[in-house]
Short mmCIF file of C-alpha atoms (C1' of nucleotides) in Angstrom, two decimals:
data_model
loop_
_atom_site.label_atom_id
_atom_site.label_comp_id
_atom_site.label_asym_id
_atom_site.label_seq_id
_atom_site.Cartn_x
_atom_site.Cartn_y
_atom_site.Cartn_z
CA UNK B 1 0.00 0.00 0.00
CA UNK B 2 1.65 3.20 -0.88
CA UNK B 3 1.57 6.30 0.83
CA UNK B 4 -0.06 8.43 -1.99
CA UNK B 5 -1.71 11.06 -0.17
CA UNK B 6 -5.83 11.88 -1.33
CA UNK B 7 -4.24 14.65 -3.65
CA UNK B 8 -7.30 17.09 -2.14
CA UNK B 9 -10.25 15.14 -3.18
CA UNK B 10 -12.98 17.08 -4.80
CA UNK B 11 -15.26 17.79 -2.46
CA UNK B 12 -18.28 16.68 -0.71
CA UNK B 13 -18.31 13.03 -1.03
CA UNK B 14 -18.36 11.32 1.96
CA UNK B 15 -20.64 13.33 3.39
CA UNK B 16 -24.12 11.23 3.21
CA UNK B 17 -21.97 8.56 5.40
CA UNK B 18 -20.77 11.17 7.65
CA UNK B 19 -24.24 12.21 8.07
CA UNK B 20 -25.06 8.27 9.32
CA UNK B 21 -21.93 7.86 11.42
CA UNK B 22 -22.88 10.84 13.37
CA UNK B 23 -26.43 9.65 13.46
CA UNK B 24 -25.48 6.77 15.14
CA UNK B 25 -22.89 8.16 17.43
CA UNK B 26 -26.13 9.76 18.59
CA UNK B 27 -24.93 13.24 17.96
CA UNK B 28 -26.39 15.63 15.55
CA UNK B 29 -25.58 16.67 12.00
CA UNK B 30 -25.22 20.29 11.96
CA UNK B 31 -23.60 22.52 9.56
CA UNK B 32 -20.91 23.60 11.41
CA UNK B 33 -19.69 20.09 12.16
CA UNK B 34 -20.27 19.41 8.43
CA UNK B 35 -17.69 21.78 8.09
CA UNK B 36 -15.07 20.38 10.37
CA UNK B 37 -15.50 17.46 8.56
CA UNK B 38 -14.95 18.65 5.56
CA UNK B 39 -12.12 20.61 6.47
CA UNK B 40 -10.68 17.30 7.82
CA UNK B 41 -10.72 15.72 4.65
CA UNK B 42 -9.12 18.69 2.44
CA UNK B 43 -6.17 18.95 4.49
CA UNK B 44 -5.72 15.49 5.44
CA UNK B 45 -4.82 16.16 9.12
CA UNK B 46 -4.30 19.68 10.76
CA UNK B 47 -4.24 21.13 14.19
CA UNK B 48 -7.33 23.08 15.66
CA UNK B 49 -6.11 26.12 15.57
CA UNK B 50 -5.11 25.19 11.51
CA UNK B 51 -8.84 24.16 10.99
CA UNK B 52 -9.91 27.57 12.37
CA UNK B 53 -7.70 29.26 10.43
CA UNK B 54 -8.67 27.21 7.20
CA UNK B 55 -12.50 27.42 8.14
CA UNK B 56 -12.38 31.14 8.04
CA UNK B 57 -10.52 31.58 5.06
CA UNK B 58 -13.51 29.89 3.32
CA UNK B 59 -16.58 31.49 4.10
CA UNK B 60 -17.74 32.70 7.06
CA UNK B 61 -15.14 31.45 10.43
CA UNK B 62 -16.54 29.32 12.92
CA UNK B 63 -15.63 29.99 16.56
CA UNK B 64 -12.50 28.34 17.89
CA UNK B 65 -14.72 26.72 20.77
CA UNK B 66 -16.74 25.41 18.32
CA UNK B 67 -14.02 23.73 16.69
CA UNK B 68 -12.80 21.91 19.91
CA UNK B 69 -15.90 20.73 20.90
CA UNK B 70 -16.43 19.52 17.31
CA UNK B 71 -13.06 17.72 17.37
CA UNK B 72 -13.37 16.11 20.86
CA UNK B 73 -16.99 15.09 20.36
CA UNK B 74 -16.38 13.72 17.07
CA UNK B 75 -13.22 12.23 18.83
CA UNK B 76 -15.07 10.38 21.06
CA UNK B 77 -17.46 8.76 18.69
CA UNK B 78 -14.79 7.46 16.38
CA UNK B 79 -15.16 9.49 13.70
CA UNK B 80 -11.82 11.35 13.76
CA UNK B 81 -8.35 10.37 15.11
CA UNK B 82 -5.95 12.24 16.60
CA UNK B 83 -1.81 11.69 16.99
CA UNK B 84 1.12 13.61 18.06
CA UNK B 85 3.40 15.51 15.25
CA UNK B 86 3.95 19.26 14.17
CA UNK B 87 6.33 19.57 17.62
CA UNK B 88 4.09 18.02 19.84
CA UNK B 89 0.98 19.51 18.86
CA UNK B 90 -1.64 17.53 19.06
CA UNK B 91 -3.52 16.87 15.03
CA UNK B 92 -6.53 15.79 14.00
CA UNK B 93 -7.00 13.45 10.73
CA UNK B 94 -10.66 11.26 9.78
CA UNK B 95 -10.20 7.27 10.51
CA UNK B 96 -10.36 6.96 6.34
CA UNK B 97 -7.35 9.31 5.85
CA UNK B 98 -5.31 5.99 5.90
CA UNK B 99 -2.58 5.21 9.09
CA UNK B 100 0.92 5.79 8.54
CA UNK B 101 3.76 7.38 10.03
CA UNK B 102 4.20 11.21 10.17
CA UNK B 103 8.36 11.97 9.26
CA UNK B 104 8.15 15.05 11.20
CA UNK B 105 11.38 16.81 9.73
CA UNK B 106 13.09 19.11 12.49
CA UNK B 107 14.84 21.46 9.95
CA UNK B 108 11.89 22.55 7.63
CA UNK B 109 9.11 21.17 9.51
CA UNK B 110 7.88 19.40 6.59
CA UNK B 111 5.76 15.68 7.41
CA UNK B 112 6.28 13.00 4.94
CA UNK B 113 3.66 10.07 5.38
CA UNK B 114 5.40 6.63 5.71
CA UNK B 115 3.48 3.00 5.43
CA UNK B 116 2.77 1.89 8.94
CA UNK B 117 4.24 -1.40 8.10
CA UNK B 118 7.70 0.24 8.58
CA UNK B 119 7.24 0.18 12.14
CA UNK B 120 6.30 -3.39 12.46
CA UNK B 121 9.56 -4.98 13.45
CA UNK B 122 9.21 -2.01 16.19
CA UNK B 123 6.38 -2.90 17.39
CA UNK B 124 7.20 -6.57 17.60
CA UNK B 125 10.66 -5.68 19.84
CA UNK B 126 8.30 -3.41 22.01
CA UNK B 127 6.00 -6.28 22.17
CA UNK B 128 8.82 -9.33 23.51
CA UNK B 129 10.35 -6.39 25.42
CA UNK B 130 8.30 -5.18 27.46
CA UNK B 131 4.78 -6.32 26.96
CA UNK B 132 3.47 -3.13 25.73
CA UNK B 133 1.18 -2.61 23.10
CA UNK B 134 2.14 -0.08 21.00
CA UNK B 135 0.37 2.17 18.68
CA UNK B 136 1.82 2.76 15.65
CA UNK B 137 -0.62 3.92 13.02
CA UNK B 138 -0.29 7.44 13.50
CA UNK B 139 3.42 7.72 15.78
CA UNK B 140 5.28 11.17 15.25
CA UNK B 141 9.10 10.45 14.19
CA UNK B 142 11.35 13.54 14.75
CA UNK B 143 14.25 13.44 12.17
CA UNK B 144 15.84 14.85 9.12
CA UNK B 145 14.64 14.20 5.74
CA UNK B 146 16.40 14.01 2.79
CA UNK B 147 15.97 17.24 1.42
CA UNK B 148 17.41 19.25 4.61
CA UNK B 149 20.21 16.71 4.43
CA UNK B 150 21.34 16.90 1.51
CA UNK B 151 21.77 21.06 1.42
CA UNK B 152 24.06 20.19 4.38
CA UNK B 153 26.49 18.23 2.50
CA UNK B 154 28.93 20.52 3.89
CA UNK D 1 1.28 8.07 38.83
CA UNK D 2 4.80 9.71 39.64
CA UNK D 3 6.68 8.45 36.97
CA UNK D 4 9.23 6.23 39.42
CA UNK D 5 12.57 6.93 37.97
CA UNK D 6 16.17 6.00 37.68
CA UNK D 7 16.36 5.65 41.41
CA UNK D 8 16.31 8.71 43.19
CA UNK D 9 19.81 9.28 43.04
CA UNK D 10 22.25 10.81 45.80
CA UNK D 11 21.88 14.32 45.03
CA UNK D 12 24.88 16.11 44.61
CA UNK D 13 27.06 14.11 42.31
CA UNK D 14 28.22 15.95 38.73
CA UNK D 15 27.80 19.37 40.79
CA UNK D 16 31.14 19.96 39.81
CA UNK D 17 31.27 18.74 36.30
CA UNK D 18 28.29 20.85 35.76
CA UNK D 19 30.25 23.98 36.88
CA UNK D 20 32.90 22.93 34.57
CA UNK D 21 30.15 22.27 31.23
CA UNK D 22 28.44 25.59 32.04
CA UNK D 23 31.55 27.61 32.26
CA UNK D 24 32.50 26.13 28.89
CA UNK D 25 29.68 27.26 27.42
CA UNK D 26 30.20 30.47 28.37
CA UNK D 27 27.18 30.49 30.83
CA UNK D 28 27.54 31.42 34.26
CA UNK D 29 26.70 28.87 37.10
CA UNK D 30 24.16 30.23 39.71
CA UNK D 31 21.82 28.87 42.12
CA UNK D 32 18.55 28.77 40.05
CA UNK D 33 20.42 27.06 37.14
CA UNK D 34 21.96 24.37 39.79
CA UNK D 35 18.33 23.60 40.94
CA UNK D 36 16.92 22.93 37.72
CA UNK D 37 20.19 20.65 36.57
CA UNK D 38 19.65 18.74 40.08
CA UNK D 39 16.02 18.57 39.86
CA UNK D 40 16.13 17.03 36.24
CA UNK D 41 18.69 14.96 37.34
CA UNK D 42 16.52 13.34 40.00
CA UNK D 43 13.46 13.55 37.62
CA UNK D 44 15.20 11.63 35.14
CA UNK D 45 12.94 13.99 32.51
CA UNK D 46 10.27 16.68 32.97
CA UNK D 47 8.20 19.22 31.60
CA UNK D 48 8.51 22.70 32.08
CA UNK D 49 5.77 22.47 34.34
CA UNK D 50 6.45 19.24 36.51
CA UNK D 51 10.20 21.08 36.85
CA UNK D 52 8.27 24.30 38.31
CA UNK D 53 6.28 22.40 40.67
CA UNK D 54 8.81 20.06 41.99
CA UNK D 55 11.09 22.62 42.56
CA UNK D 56 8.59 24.67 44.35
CA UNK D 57 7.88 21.30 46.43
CA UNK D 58 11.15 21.12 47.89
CA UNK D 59 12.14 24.58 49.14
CA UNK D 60 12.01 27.92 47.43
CA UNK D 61 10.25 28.13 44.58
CA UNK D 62 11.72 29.31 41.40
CA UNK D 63 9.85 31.30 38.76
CA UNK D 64 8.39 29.54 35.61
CA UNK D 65 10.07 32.09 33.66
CA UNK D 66 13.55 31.24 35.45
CA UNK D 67 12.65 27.39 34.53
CA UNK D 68 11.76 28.07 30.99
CA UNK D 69 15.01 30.47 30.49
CA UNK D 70 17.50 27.94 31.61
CA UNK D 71 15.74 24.89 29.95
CA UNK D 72 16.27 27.03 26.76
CA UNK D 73 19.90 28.39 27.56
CA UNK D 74 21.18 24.57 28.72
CA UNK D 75 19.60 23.52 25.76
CA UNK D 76 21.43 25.85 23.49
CA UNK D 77 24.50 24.38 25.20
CA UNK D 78 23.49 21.50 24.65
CA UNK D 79 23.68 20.49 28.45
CA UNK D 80 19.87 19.57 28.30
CA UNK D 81 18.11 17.30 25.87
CA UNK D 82 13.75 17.78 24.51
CA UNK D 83 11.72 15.17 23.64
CA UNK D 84 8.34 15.21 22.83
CA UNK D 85 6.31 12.79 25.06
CA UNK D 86 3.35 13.55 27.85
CA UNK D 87 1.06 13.54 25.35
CA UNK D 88 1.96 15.72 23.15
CA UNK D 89 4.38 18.16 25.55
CA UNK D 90 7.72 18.43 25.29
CA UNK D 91 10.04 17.15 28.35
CA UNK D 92 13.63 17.91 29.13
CA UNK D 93 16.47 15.01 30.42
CA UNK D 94 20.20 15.71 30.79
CA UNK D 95 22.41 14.10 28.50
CA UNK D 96 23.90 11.34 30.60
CA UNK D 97 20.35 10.19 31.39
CA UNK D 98 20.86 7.82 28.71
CA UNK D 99 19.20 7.47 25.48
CA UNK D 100 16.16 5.46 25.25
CA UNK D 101 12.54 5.05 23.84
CA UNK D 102 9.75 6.22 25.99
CA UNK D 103 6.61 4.30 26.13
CA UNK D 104 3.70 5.94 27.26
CA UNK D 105 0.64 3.93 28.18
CA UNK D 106 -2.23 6.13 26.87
CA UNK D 107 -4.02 4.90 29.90
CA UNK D 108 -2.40 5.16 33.04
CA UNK D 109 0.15 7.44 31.80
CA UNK D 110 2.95 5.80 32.93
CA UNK D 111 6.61 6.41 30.66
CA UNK D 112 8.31 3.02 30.57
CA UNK D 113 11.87 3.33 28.72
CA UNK D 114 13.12 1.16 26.45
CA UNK D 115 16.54 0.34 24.98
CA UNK D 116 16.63 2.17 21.71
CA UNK D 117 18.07 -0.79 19.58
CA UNK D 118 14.40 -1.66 19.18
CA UNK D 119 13.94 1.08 17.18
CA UNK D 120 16.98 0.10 14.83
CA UNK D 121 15.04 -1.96 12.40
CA UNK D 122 12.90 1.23 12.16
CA UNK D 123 15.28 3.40 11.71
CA UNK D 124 16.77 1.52 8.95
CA UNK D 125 13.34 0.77 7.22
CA UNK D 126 12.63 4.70 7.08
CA UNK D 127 16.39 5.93 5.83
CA UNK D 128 15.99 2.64 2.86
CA UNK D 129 11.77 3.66 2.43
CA UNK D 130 12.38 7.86 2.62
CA UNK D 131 15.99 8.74 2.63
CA UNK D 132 14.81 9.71 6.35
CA UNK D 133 17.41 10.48 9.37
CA UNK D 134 15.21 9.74 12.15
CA UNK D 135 16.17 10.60 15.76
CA UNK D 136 15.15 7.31 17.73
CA UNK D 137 17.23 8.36 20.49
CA UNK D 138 14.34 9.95 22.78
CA UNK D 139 10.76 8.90 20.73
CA UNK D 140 8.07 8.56 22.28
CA UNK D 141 5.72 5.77 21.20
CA UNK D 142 1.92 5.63 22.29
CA UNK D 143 0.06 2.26 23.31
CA UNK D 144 -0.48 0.50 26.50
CA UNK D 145 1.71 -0.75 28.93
CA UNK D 146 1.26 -4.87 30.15
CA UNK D 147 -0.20 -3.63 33.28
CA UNK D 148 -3.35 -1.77 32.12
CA UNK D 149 -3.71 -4.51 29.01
CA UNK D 150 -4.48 -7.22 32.03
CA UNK D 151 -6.31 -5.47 33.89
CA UNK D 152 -8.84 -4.92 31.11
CA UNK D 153 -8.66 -8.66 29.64
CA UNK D 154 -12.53 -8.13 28.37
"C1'" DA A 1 32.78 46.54 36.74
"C1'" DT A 2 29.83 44.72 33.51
"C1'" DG A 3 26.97 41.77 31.22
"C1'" DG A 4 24.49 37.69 32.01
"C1'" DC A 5 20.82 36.15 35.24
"C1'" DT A 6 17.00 36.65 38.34
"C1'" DG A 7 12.46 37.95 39.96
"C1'" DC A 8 8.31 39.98 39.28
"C1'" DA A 9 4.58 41.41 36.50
"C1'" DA A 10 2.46 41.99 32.41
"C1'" DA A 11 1.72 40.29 27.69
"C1'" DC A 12 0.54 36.41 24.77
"C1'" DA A 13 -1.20 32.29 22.84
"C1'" DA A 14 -3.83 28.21 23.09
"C1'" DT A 15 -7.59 25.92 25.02
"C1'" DT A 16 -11.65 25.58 28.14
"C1'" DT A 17 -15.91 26.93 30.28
"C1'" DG A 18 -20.55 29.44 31.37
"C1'" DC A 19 -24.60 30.77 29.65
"C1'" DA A 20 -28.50 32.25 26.77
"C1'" DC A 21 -30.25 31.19 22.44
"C1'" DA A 22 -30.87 28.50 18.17
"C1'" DA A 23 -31.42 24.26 15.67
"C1'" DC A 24 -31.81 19.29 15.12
"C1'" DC A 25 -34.61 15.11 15.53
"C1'" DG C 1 -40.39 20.02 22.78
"C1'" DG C 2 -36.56 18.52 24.76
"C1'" DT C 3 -31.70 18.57 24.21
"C1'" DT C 4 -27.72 18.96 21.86
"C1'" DG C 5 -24.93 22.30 19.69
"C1'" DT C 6 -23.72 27.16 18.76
"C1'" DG C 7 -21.80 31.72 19.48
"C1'" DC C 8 -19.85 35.02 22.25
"C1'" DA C 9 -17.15 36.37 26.05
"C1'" DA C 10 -14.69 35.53 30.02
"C1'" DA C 11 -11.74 32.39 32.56
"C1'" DT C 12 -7.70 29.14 32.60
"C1'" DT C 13 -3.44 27.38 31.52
"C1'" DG C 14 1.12 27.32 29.55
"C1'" DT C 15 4.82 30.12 27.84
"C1'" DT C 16 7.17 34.43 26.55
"C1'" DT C 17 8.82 39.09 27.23
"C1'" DG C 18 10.22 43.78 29.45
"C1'" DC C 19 12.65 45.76 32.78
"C1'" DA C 20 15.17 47.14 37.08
"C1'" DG C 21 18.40 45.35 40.14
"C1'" DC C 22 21.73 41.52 41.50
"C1'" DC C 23 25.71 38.64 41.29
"C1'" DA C 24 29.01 35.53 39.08
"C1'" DT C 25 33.16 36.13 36.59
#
DNA sequence: ATGGCTGCAAACAATTTGCACAACC
DNA sequence: GGTTGTGCAAATTGTTTGCAGCCAT
C-alpha cells in the first residue's frame, strides 16, 4: 500500500456517510460540524487552531470553541483520530485518511507520510520487550529528511 | 502516577562537572540554574511544568520564567536534551540520562523506557523507504503498557 | 565593573468553560 | 419540545517578554 496522499479530493463526497456515522454516534448533524469534517478531509490532518484558520478563510469562520468541541466530540465517537506531530501539537486526521507514520522533519518542519508497516519490526521488539502494546498507526518520528540533508552536505 | 525513575539518586554528584560544562559554554553557574540541573537529574525527565512544581515542592520556589530560560539556555549548550512525550508536551532530560525510547501507556500514563536498539530496524526501514534520518534516540511511542492490558482482559 | 541572570509582572497564545439562544430530531 | 450544539465572552493554563536590580566572573 503506498503512501499516496488523497491529492485534495474534490469535495463533498463522503458526506451522506458522515451524516449516518454521526447519526449513530447519537450526535447531531449540523452545519458547522459538516464543516469540520470537511475541512478534515481537504487537508488530510491539521491542528485546531489550523482548521480555524482554514475554516475562516472559506466562508464565514466558525468559533475556535466550536471547533474543539467539534473535534473532541467527534473524537469520542470514532469518527476522527488524533496523533502527536507538528512539535508536539496535538492533530486531528478522519479514521479513512489511511494510518501511517508522520516523518516530522526538524529542519523545515515538513511531514512525509510513511506506510505503517515500517514500524512493524518495532512494534514486535516493544511487544517481547516489554509487553506493551504499541500504537503505531499514527506515531510522530522527529528526524531529518532528505531534502534538509542533503543542502548540508557541507 | 509519579513516573518512578532511575532511582532517586544521591543528590549532589556531577555538581562539579556541571560547573565545569556551564563555564564552557560560556554560561555562568548560579543557584537557580543548579536547581533545575539537580532537579532534572533526580526527575530523570520533565516538563517545564512538573520542573516548576517540583522545585517549588522542595524549598524555594523558582519562577516559571527562570525554569523556561534555563531549559532554553542549557539547551542551546546543549547540556539539556527535549523530547516530545506527555502527550503531546515536550520534556527535558540531561544528556547522561541515557538514550532510550519512551513508552507511554495512553491509559495510566505511565513512561516506561526502552533500549533504543528496538527502534533500529525502524530506523533503517525509514532511511531505505524515505531517505529519512530519524532521531530514535528519545521517541516517544503511544500504546499501553502490560499492566493496564491485564487489567482490562474483556 | 559589567553583562548575564533573576524575579516579578504583564503580555501572549492556546484551550476551556458558562450561559442564553438556536437548531436538530 | 426537549436537548444537543452554537456563538460570544470571560476564565484558565502554559509560555514568553520587558525591565530594574543583583551577582558571578
Amino acid at each position: 500500500m503506498p503512501t499516496q496522499d488523497a491529492a485534495a479530493a474534490p469535495t463533498g463526497e463522503g458526506e451522506a456517510e458522515w451524516e449516518n456515522a454521526v447519526h449513530e454516534a447519537g450526535l447531531r448533524m449540523t452545519e458547522p460540524r459538516r464543516r469540520v469534517l470537511q475541512a478534515l478531509e481537504q487537508l488530510g490532518h491539521a491542528t485546531p487552531e489550523v482548521l480555524v484558520a482554514h475554516l475562516s478563510a472559506q466562508g464565514s469562520p466558525l468559533p475556535a470553541s466550536t471547533v474543539y468541541r467539534n473535534l473532541e466530540s467527534l473524537a469520542r465517537a470514532g469518527l476522527v483520530r488524533h496523533s502527536h506531530m507538528h512539535e508536539g501539537v496535538a492533530a486531528y486526521h478522519l479514521p479513512t485518511h489511511g494510518q501511517h507514520l508522520h516523518l516530522v522533519c526538524r529542519e523545515c518542519g515538513r511531514v512525509i507520510e510513511a506506510a505503517p508497516d515500517l514500524a512493524r519490526d518495532l512494534a514486535r521488539n516493544l511487544h517481547r520487550a516489554h509487553g506493551f502494546d504499541a500504537d503505531v498507526t499514527h506515531m510522530a518520528i522527529d528526524g531529518r529528511c532528505s531534502a534538509c540533508r542533503e543542502e548540508r552536505i557541507s
